[in-house]
Amino acid sequence: MGALSLVRTVSILGSTGSVGVSTLDLLGSLGRPVRVRALTGGRNVARLADQALAWRPEVAVIADESLAGELANRLRGSGIAVEAGAAAVAAAAGLPADWVMSAIVGFAGLAPTLAAVDAGAIVALANKESLVCAGPALLRRARLAGGVVIPVDSEHSAIFQALDPRHAAQVSRLLLTASGGPFRTWSVERMASATPDEAVAHPNWDMGRKISVDSATMMNKGLEMIEAAYLFGVDADRIEVIVHPESIVHSLVEYADGSSLAQLGAPDMRTPIAVAFAWPDRVAWPAPRLDLGAIGRLTFEAPDRQRFPALDLARQALREGGSAPGILNAANEVAVEAFLDRRIGYLDIAAIVSEALNLASSEHLGDGMADNILEQTQQVDRVGRRLAGLALDARSRGAA
């Protein structure tokens, strides 16, 4: 296994979330030497402390500064350094490490991801927003620092595995598969009364609440279209989404000669994590095996863009470029939070994102090489949130 036989230093950003938990579970199953430099969590201080005591990182960081004292008490006498706050998370991300899992949900993951790529690490990227908001800049900075960004989303991992770099110029289409989420067969009328609990009840994947809502609206697939364009150098018109309820085929690469290569696997996030950890090798772990005979049938259908308008909103943002993807992402975060707080209805999510995009003027982020790229993307994020807030307020007044 080459380098995998050596002790590897790793950091897990967002270790308390579903991807972070899966990452530590995978690492624990490998039986290979791993030294953890940093673990970071958002607010789940109990889980972070348990992870830290089990893995003994050099530093454990809680993003919510109000929980610093509790984390320090839980880790007292362990010898593990305790830090708190967003700046501390970014600092931990920049510690020298061979491999960094970037799994912080939302725009909050951008600064730590930039810190990790600037340190020249192999960055396993599970944070969609980093690529959506600053993809070209992030990828260029990784190359300059001598690092590598490897996608962990199951769809992009599938393309990463199926796209032969020797034939990249002959790629005609990328097809991202989508489960369709919990509302795949629901009518618009039924969707109008959907509750947060119904939206987060994903049929195939165990994910956080925000990501689960994105799956229900299919905004996750819209964000993935933008990610794929940046990661693989394919324009918007050559990226399509196909609904595949079984979540066995994770995406396809279609070549100019008509051949389509697909990656198949059980719906388990540990598989793409293992691909990213072992790259450019492969690693054996107790992976769930496919039994296609037992599955019996794989089905596919075109997405209904009227019931799932987020797909067209994301394609619009990708075509506009500049600040549009960042506006899309920020507005979506605001709208999803409002839905989870029961301040708006399910159908209002896409409507608010659409209104924010219509209000925004496209602002280019420059060449992405300037030191202030984080400041630029933060400014776009603030604009997107403000515009979404205006749309949200207008909707609230209209309902009053």
Short mmCIF file of C-alpha atoms in Angstrom, two decimals:
data_model
loop_
_atom_site.label_atom_id
_atom_site.label_comp_id
_atom_site.label_asym_id
_atom_site.label_seq_id
_atom_site.Cartn_x
_atom_site.Cartn_y
_atom_site.Cartn_z
CA MET A 1 0.00 0.00 0.00
CA GLY A 2 3.01 2.32 -0.20
CA ALA A 3 2.50 5.52 1.78
CA LEU A 4 -0.51 4.01 3.53
CA SER A 5 1.88 1.82 5.53
CA LEU A 6 3.42 4.93 7.10
CA VAL A 7 1.96 6.97 9.94
CA ARG A 8 -0.27 9.61 8.42
CA THR A 9 -1.16 12.83 10.18
CA VAL A 10 -4.79 13.83 9.72
CA SER A 11 -7.16 16.58 10.80
CA ILE A 12 -10.95 16.31 10.76
CA LEU A 13 -12.82 19.58 10.33
CA GLY A 14 -16.42 19.06 11.37
CA SER A 15 -15.69 15.80 13.19
CA THR A 16 -19.01 15.81 15.08
CA GLY A 17 -21.20 15.87 11.94
CA SER A 18 -22.30 12.85 9.93
CA VAL A 19 -19.33 12.93 7.53
CA GLY A 20 -16.87 13.52 10.36
CA VAL A 21 -18.28 10.62 12.36
CA SER A 22 -18.10 8.39 9.27
CA THR A 23 -14.50 9.47 8.69
CA LEU A 24 -13.38 8.51 12.18
CA ASP A 25 -15.32 5.25 11.92
CA LEU A 26 -13.52 4.45 8.67
CA LEU A 27 -10.10 5.33 10.06
CA GLY A 28 -10.75 3.15 13.06
CA SER A 29 -11.61 0.19 10.82
CA LEU A 30 -8.46 0.38 8.69
CA GLY A 31 -5.97 -0.89 11.23
CA ARG A 32 -3.39 1.51 9.85
CA PRO A 33 -1.31 4.03 11.78
CA VAL A 34 -2.97 7.45 11.99
CA ARG A 35 -2.02 10.40 14.16
CA VAL A 36 -4.75 13.02 14.58
CA ARG A 37 -3.56 16.61 14.72
CA ALA A 38 -6.88 18.41 15.11
CA LEU A 39 -10.56 17.72 15.61
CA THR A 40 -13.09 20.54 15.25
CA GLY A 41 -16.79 20.66 15.99
CA GLY A 42 -19.56 23.21 15.89
CA ARG A 43 -21.72 22.94 19.02
CA ASN A 44 -21.80 19.24 19.94
CA VAL A 45 -19.30 19.57 22.77
CA ALA A 46 -20.04 16.17 24.31
CA ARG A 47 -19.34 14.31 21.08
CA LEU A 48 -16.22 16.35 20.37
CA ALA A 49 -14.87 15.60 23.84
CA ASP A 50 -15.56 11.87 23.45
CA GLN A 51 -13.83 11.86 20.06
CA ALA A 52 -10.86 13.75 21.44
CA LEU A 53 -10.42 11.33 24.34
CA ALA A 54 -10.61 8.39 21.93
CA TRP A 55 -8.24 9.78 19.27
CA ARG A 56 -5.97 12.06 21.34
CA PRO A 57 -5.50 14.93 18.88
CA GLU A 58 -3.05 17.72 19.59
CA VAL A 59 -5.92 20.20 19.67
CA ALA A 60 -9.71 20.07 19.92
CA VAL A 61 -11.60 23.15 18.74
CA ILE A 62 -15.23 24.05 19.33
CA ALA A 63 -16.56 26.73 16.98
CA ASP A 64 -19.10 28.05 19.48
CA GLU A 65 -16.99 30.12 21.88
CA SER A 66 -19.62 29.92 24.60
CA LEU A 67 -18.84 26.20 24.93
CA ALA A 68 -15.08 26.60 25.42
CA GLY A 69 -15.30 26.21 29.18
CA GLU A 70 -17.35 23.04 28.98
CA LEU A 71 -14.93 21.48 26.48
CA ALA A 72 -11.97 22.42 28.66
CA ASN A 73 -13.63 20.81 31.69
CA ARG A 74 -14.38 17.61 29.78
CA LEU A 75 -10.77 17.37 28.56
CA ARG A 76 -9.09 18.54 31.77
CA GLY A 77 -5.95 16.53 32.49
CA SER A 78 -5.90 14.90 29.04
CA GLY A 79 -3.03 17.00 27.69
CA ILE A 80 -5.17 17.95 24.68
CA ALA A 81 -5.10 21.66 23.85
CA VAL A 82 -8.53 23.29 23.78
CA GLU A 83 -9.41 26.22 21.52
CA ALA A 84 -12.66 27.91 20.52
CA GLY A 85 -14.04 30.21 17.85
CA ALA A 86 -13.98 30.51 14.08
CA ALA A 87 -10.41 31.81 13.96
CA ALA A 88 -9.24 28.85 16.04
CA VAL A 89 -10.97 26.43 13.66
CA ALA A 90 -9.16 28.01 10.70
CA ALA A 91 -5.86 27.91 12.59
CA ALA A 92 -6.33 24.22 13.34
CA ALA A 93 -7.13 23.59 9.67
CA GLY A 94 -3.79 25.14 8.72
CA LEU A 95 -1.71 22.88 10.96
CA PRO A 96 0.70 20.75 8.91
CA ALA A 97 -1.05 17.46 8.13
CA ASP A 98 -0.85 14.87 5.38
CA TRP A 99 -4.63 14.66 4.97
CA VAL A 100 -7.48 16.94 6.02
CA MET A 101 -11.18 16.10 5.93
CA SER A 102 -13.13 19.31 5.31
CA ALA A 103 -16.66 18.49 6.46
CA ILE A 104 -17.93 21.69 8.08
CA VAL A 105 -21.43 22.41 6.80
CA GLY A 106 -22.20 25.73 5.13
CA PHE A 107 -20.25 28.85 4.27
CA ALA A 108 -18.49 28.56 7.64
CA GLY A 109 -16.37 25.82 6.07
CA LEU A 110 -14.71 28.10 3.52
CA ALA A 111 -12.07 29.77 5.71
CA PRO A 112 -10.86 26.48 7.22
CA THR A 113 -10.78 24.84 3.79
CA LEU A 114 -8.68 27.67 2.40
CA ALA A 115 -6.32 27.32 5.37
CA ALA A 116 -5.96 23.60 4.70
CA VAL A 117 -5.24 24.00 0.98
CA ASP A 118 -2.76 26.80 1.68
CA ALA A 119 -0.89 24.37 3.96
CA GLY A 120 -0.41 22.01 1.01
CA ALA A 121 -2.42 19.12 2.44
CA ILE A 122 -4.43 16.52 0.59
CA VAL A 123 -7.89 17.94 1.29
CA ALA A 124 -10.84 15.58 1.20
CA LEU A 125 -13.62 18.04 0.46
CA ALA A 126 -17.13 17.37 1.73
CA ASN A 127 -18.02 21.05 2.06
CA LYS A 128 -20.05 22.03 -1.02
CA GLU A 129 -20.07 25.71 -0.22
CA SER A 130 -16.27 26.10 -0.50
CA LEU A 131 -16.35 25.10 -4.14
CA VAL A 132 -19.61 26.86 -4.94
CA CYS A 133 -18.44 30.19 -3.51
CA ALA A 134 -14.72 30.14 -4.35
CA GLY A 135 -14.08 27.06 -6.47
CA PRO A 136 -11.62 28.39 -9.08
CA ALA A 137 -9.65 30.32 -6.46
CA LEU A 138 -9.59 27.42 -4.02
CA LEU A 139 -8.36 24.96 -6.66
CA ARG A 140 -5.67 27.34 -7.92
CA ARG A 141 -4.42 27.95 -4.38
CA ALA A 142 -4.24 24.22 -3.75
CA ARG A 143 -2.11 23.75 -6.87
CA LEU A 144 0.19 26.60 -5.88
CA ALA A 145 0.69 25.12 -2.41
CA GLY A 146 1.43 21.67 -3.82
CA GLY A 147 -1.72 20.14 -2.39
CA VAL A 148 -4.64 18.22 -3.86
CA VAL A 149 -8.40 18.60 -3.49
CA ILE A 150 -10.28 15.30 -3.69
CA PRO A 151 -14.10 15.39 -3.67
CA VAL A 152 -15.94 13.35 -1.06
CA ASP A 153 -19.53 13.89 -2.16
CA SER A 154 -20.55 10.49 -3.51
CA GLU A 155 -21.44 11.99 -6.91
CA HIS A 156 -18.18 13.83 -7.42
CA SER A 157 -16.19 10.92 -6.04
CA ALA A 158 -17.86 8.75 -8.68
CA ILE A 159 -16.85 11.14 -11.46
CA PHE A 160 -13.36 11.44 -9.96
CA GLN A 161 -13.05 7.67 -10.25
CA ALA A 162 -14.63 7.31 -13.72
CA LEU A 163 -13.11 10.29 -15.53
CA ASP A 164 -9.82 9.27 -17.12
CA PRO A 165 -7.62 12.41 -17.23
CA ARG A 166 -6.05 11.13 -20.45
CA HIS A 167 -9.41 11.48 -22.17
CA ALA A 168 -10.81 14.56 -20.43
CA ALA A 169 -11.12 16.38 -23.77
CA GLN A 170 -13.42 13.62 -25.02
CA VAL A 171 -15.97 13.96 -22.19
CA SER A 172 -19.34 14.87 -23.67
CA ARG A 173 -21.46 14.93 -20.49
CA LEU A 174 -21.39 14.44 -16.76
CA LEU A 175 -24.54 12.91 -15.29
CA LEU A 176 -25.07 13.46 -11.58
CA THR A 177 -27.47 11.00 -10.00
CA ALA A 178 -30.04 12.14 -7.44
CA SER A 179 -32.13 10.03 -5.10
CA GLY A 180 -35.04 12.43 -5.51
CA GLY A 181 -35.24 12.84 -1.75
CA PRO A 182 -38.34 12.30 0.37
CA PHE A 183 -40.63 14.31 -1.94
CA ARG A 184 -39.78 12.65 -5.25
CA THR A 185 -43.37 11.53 -5.86
CA TRP A 186 -45.17 14.32 -4.00
CA SER A 187 -47.42 16.79 -5.80
CA VAL A 188 -46.76 20.51 -5.54
CA GLU A 189 -49.94 20.84 -3.49
CA ARG A 190 -48.70 18.28 -0.98
CA MET A 191 -45.23 19.85 -0.90
CA ALA A 192 -46.79 23.17 0.10
CA SER A 193 -47.68 21.71 3.50
CA ALA A 194 -44.46 19.70 4.02
CA THR A 195 -42.96 19.96 7.50
CA PRO A 196 -39.28 20.14 8.46
CA ASP A 197 -39.48 16.65 9.95
CA GLU A 198 -40.78 15.29 6.66
CA ALA A 199 -38.11 17.14 4.68
CA VAL A 200 -35.21 15.73 6.71
CA ALA A 201 -36.44 12.12 6.51
CA HIS A 202 -34.15 11.08 3.64
CA PRO A 203 -34.95 7.62 2.24
CA ASN A 204 -31.33 6.52 1.65
CA TRP A 205 -28.78 8.69 3.45
CA ASP A 206 -28.24 9.68 7.08
CA MET A 207 -27.32 13.37 6.89
CA GLY A 208 -27.59 16.60 8.85
CA ARG A 209 -30.79 18.64 8.78
CA LYS A 210 -29.60 21.38 6.43
CA ILE A 211 -28.16 18.95 3.88
CA SER A 212 -31.29 16.81 4.11
CA VAL A 213 -33.50 19.79 3.27
CA ASP A 214 -31.21 20.57 0.32
CA SER A 215 -31.77 17.00 -0.84
CA ALA A 216 -35.53 17.42 -0.53
CA THR A 217 -35.50 20.60 -2.66
CA MET A 218 -32.75 19.15 -4.91
CA MET A 219 -30.70 22.27 -4.25
CA ASN A 220 -27.95 19.87 -3.24
CA LYS A 221 -27.90 18.65 -6.82
CA GLY A 222 -27.84 22.23 -8.08
CA LEU A 223 -24.85 23.01 -5.89
CA GLU A 224 -23.20 19.80 -7.10
CA MET A 225 -23.61 20.95 -10.72
CA ILE A 226 -21.61 24.06 -9.86
CA GLU A 227 -19.00 22.00 -8.02
CA ALA A 228 -18.66 19.60 -10.94
CA ALA A 229 -18.14 22.45 -13.40
CA TYR A 230 -15.23 23.76 -11.32
CA LEU A 231 -13.72 20.41 -10.35
CA PHE A 232 -13.76 18.84 -13.79
CA GLY A 233 -13.67 21.83 -16.16
CA VAL A 234 -17.04 21.10 -17.79
CA ASP A 235 -19.48 23.87 -18.71
CA ALA A 236 -23.06 24.11 -17.46
CA ASP A 237 -24.63 22.76 -20.63
CA ARG A 238 -22.73 19.48 -20.33
CA ILE A 239 -23.79 18.67 -16.77
CA GLU A 240 -27.12 16.96 -16.23
CA VAL A 241 -29.04 15.43 -13.34
CA ILE A 242 -30.82 12.10 -13.47
CA VAL A 243 -33.03 10.80 -10.65
CA HIS A 244 -32.01 7.34 -9.44
CA PRO A 245 -34.01 6.41 -6.32
CA GLU A 246 -31.89 3.42 -5.31
CA SER A 247 -28.69 5.51 -4.89
CA ILE A 248 -26.53 2.68 -6.24
CA VAL A 249 -25.16 4.40 -9.36
CA HIS A 250 -23.46 7.47 -7.96
CA SER A 251 -22.79 9.31 -11.23
CA LEU A 252 -21.74 8.72 -14.83
CA VAL A 253 -19.21 10.11 -17.28
CA GLU A 254 -20.29 10.03 -20.93
CA TYR A 255 -17.56 10.14 -23.57
CA ALA A 256 -17.70 11.35 -27.16
CA ASP A 257 -17.78 7.78 -28.50
CA GLY A 258 -21.06 7.10 -26.69
CA SER A 259 -19.56 5.10 -23.82
CA SER A 260 -20.77 5.94 -20.33
CA LEU A 261 -18.72 4.90 -17.31
CA ALA A 262 -20.50 4.68 -13.97
CA GLN A 263 -19.38 4.06 -10.41
CA LEU A 264 -21.66 1.84 -8.33
CA GLY A 265 -21.69 1.18 -4.62
CA ALA A 266 -23.89 0.87 -1.56
CA PRO A 267 -25.15 4.24 -0.24
CA ASP A 268 -22.46 4.58 2.43
CA MET A 269 -20.36 7.74 2.81
CA ARG A 270 -17.41 5.74 4.07
CA THR A 271 -16.73 4.52 0.52
CA PRO A 272 -15.95 7.95 -1.02
CA ILE A 273 -14.08 8.84 2.17
CA ALA A 274 -11.95 5.71 1.72
CA VAL A 275 -11.28 6.68 -1.90
CA ALA A 276 -10.10 10.12 -0.80
CA PHE A 277 -8.00 8.78 2.08
CA ALA A 278 -6.21 6.14 0.02
CA TRP A 279 -5.66 8.22 -3.13
CA PRO A 280 -3.85 7.44 -5.38
CA ASP A 281 -4.07 3.92 -3.95
CA ARG A 282 -7.02 1.82 -2.81
CA VAL A 283 -7.57 0.55 0.70
CA ALA A 284 -9.49 -2.46 1.99
CA TRP A 285 -12.04 -1.88 4.72
CA PRO A 286 -15.20 -3.71 5.85
CA ALA A 287 -17.22 -2.10 3.09
CA PRO A 288 -20.82 -3.12 2.37
CA ARG A 289 -20.88 -5.16 -0.82
CA LEU A 290 -23.36 -4.79 -3.66
CA ASP A 291 -25.70 -7.70 -4.33
CA LEU A 292 -27.21 -6.66 -7.64
CA GLY A 293 -29.21 -9.87 -7.82
CA ALA A 294 -30.91 -9.02 -4.55
CA ILE A 295 -31.45 -5.41 -5.62
CA GLY A 296 -32.99 -6.71 -8.83
CA ARG A 297 -33.65 -3.43 -10.59
CA LEU A 298 -32.09 0.01 -10.96
CA THR A 299 -34.43 2.77 -12.10
CA PHE A 300 -33.88 6.22 -13.56
CA GLU A 301 -36.11 9.16 -14.41
CA ALA A 302 -35.74 12.75 -15.50
CA PRO A 303 -36.12 15.33 -12.71
CA ASP A 304 -39.31 17.38 -12.68
CA ARG A 305 -38.02 20.95 -12.88
CA GLN A 306 -41.40 22.45 -12.08
CA ARG A 307 -41.56 20.65 -8.75
CA PHE A 308 -37.81 21.12 -8.13
CA PRO A 309 -36.98 24.63 -9.44
CA ALA A 310 -33.67 24.71 -7.50
CA LEU A 311 -32.01 22.86 -10.38
CA ASP A 312 -32.70 25.67 -12.84
CA LEU A 313 -31.76 28.32 -10.29
CA ALA A 314 -28.35 26.70 -9.83
CA ARG A 315 -27.81 26.37 -13.57
CA GLN A 316 -28.73 30.05 -13.95
CA ALA A 317 -26.15 30.99 -11.30
CA LEU A 318 -23.48 28.82 -12.90
CA ARG A 319 -24.05 30.41 -16.31
CA GLU A 320 -23.96 33.93 -14.85
CA GLY A 321 -20.78 33.18 -12.92
CA GLY A 322 -19.13 35.91 -10.88
CA SER A 323 -20.88 36.31 -7.56
CA ALA A 324 -24.08 34.51 -8.60
CA PRO A 325 -23.15 31.08 -7.16
CA GLY A 326 -22.24 32.72 -3.84
CA ILE A 327 -25.53 34.63 -3.80
CA LEU A 328 -27.39 31.38 -4.55
CA ASN A 329 -25.66 29.57 -1.70
CA ALA A 330 -26.13 32.34 0.86
CA ALA A 331 -29.79 32.84 0.02
CA ASN A 332 -30.40 29.12 0.23
CA GLU A 333 -28.80 28.91 3.68
CA VAL A 334 -31.03 31.73 4.92
CA ALA A 335 -34.15 30.18 3.40
CA VAL A 336 -33.45 26.67 4.71
CA GLU A 337 -32.82 27.99 8.21
CA ALA A 338 -36.12 29.88 8.08
CA PHE A 339 -37.93 26.73 6.95
CA LEU A 340 -36.36 24.61 9.70
CA ASP A 341 -37.44 27.30 12.17
CA ARG A 342 -40.98 27.04 10.71
CA ARG A 343 -41.00 30.71 9.68
CA ILE A 344 -41.70 29.89 6.02
CA GLY A 345 -43.21 27.04 4.05
CA TYR A 346 -41.27 24.46 2.07
CA LEU A 347 -42.11 26.00 -1.33
CA ASP A 348 -40.88 29.39 -0.10
CA ILE A 349 -37.27 28.14 -0.04
CA ALA A 350 -36.77 28.17 -3.82
CA ALA A 351 -38.90 31.32 -4.18
CA ILE A 352 -36.66 33.26 -1.78
CA VAL A 353 -33.50 32.06 -3.54
CA SER A 354 -34.98 33.10 -6.88
CA GLU A 355 -35.89 36.56 -5.57
CA ALA A 356 -32.39 37.04 -4.12
CA LEU A 357 -30.78 36.12 -7.45
CA ASN A 358 -33.06 38.50 -9.29
CA LEU A 359 -32.17 41.33 -6.90
CA ALA A 360 -28.44 40.72 -7.13
CA SER A 361 -26.11 42.20 -9.71
CA SER A 362 -23.31 39.91 -10.81
CA GLU A 363 -20.04 40.81 -9.13
CA HIS A 364 -16.84 39.08 -10.25
CA LEU A 365 -14.47 37.92 -7.55
CA GLY A 366 -11.32 38.90 -9.39
CA ASP A 367 -8.69 36.41 -10.44
CA GLY A 368 -8.97 34.48 -7.17
CA MET A 369 -5.26 34.83 -6.43
CA ALA A 370 -5.45 37.89 -4.21
CA ASP A 371 -4.93 37.59 -0.48
CA ASN A 372 -8.41 39.00 0.10
CA ILE A 373 -10.30 36.19 -1.70
CA LEU A 374 -11.84 35.20 1.64
CA GLU A 375 -12.92 38.80 2.25
CA GLN A 376 -14.40 38.98 -1.26
CA THR A 377 -16.41 35.79 -0.85
CA GLN A 378 -17.54 36.89 2.61
CA GLN A 379 -18.81 40.13 1.11
CA VAL A 380 -20.80 38.22 -1.51
CA ASP A 381 -22.16 35.96 1.23
CA ARG A 382 -23.29 38.98 3.24
CA VAL A 383 -25.01 40.45 0.17
CA GLY A 384 -26.78 37.16 -0.53
CA ARG A 385 -27.97 36.89 3.04
CA ARG A 386 -29.20 40.49 3.05
CA LEU A 387 -31.13 40.02 -0.19
CA ALA A 388 -32.63 36.77 1.07
CA GLY A 389 -33.58 38.59 4.26
CA LEU A 390 -35.35 41.26 2.23
CA ALA A 391 -37.23 38.58 0.29
CA LEU A 392 -38.09 36.81 3.53
CA ASP A 393 -39.37 40.00 5.15
CA ALA A 394 -41.48 40.86 2.11
CA ARG A 395 -42.99 37.38 2.19
CA SER A 396 -43.72 37.68 5.90
CA ARG A 397 -45.44 41.05 5.41
CA GLY A 398 -47.48 39.63 2.58
CA ALA A 399 -48.67 36.77 4.75
CA ALA A 400 -49.56 39.08 7.64
#
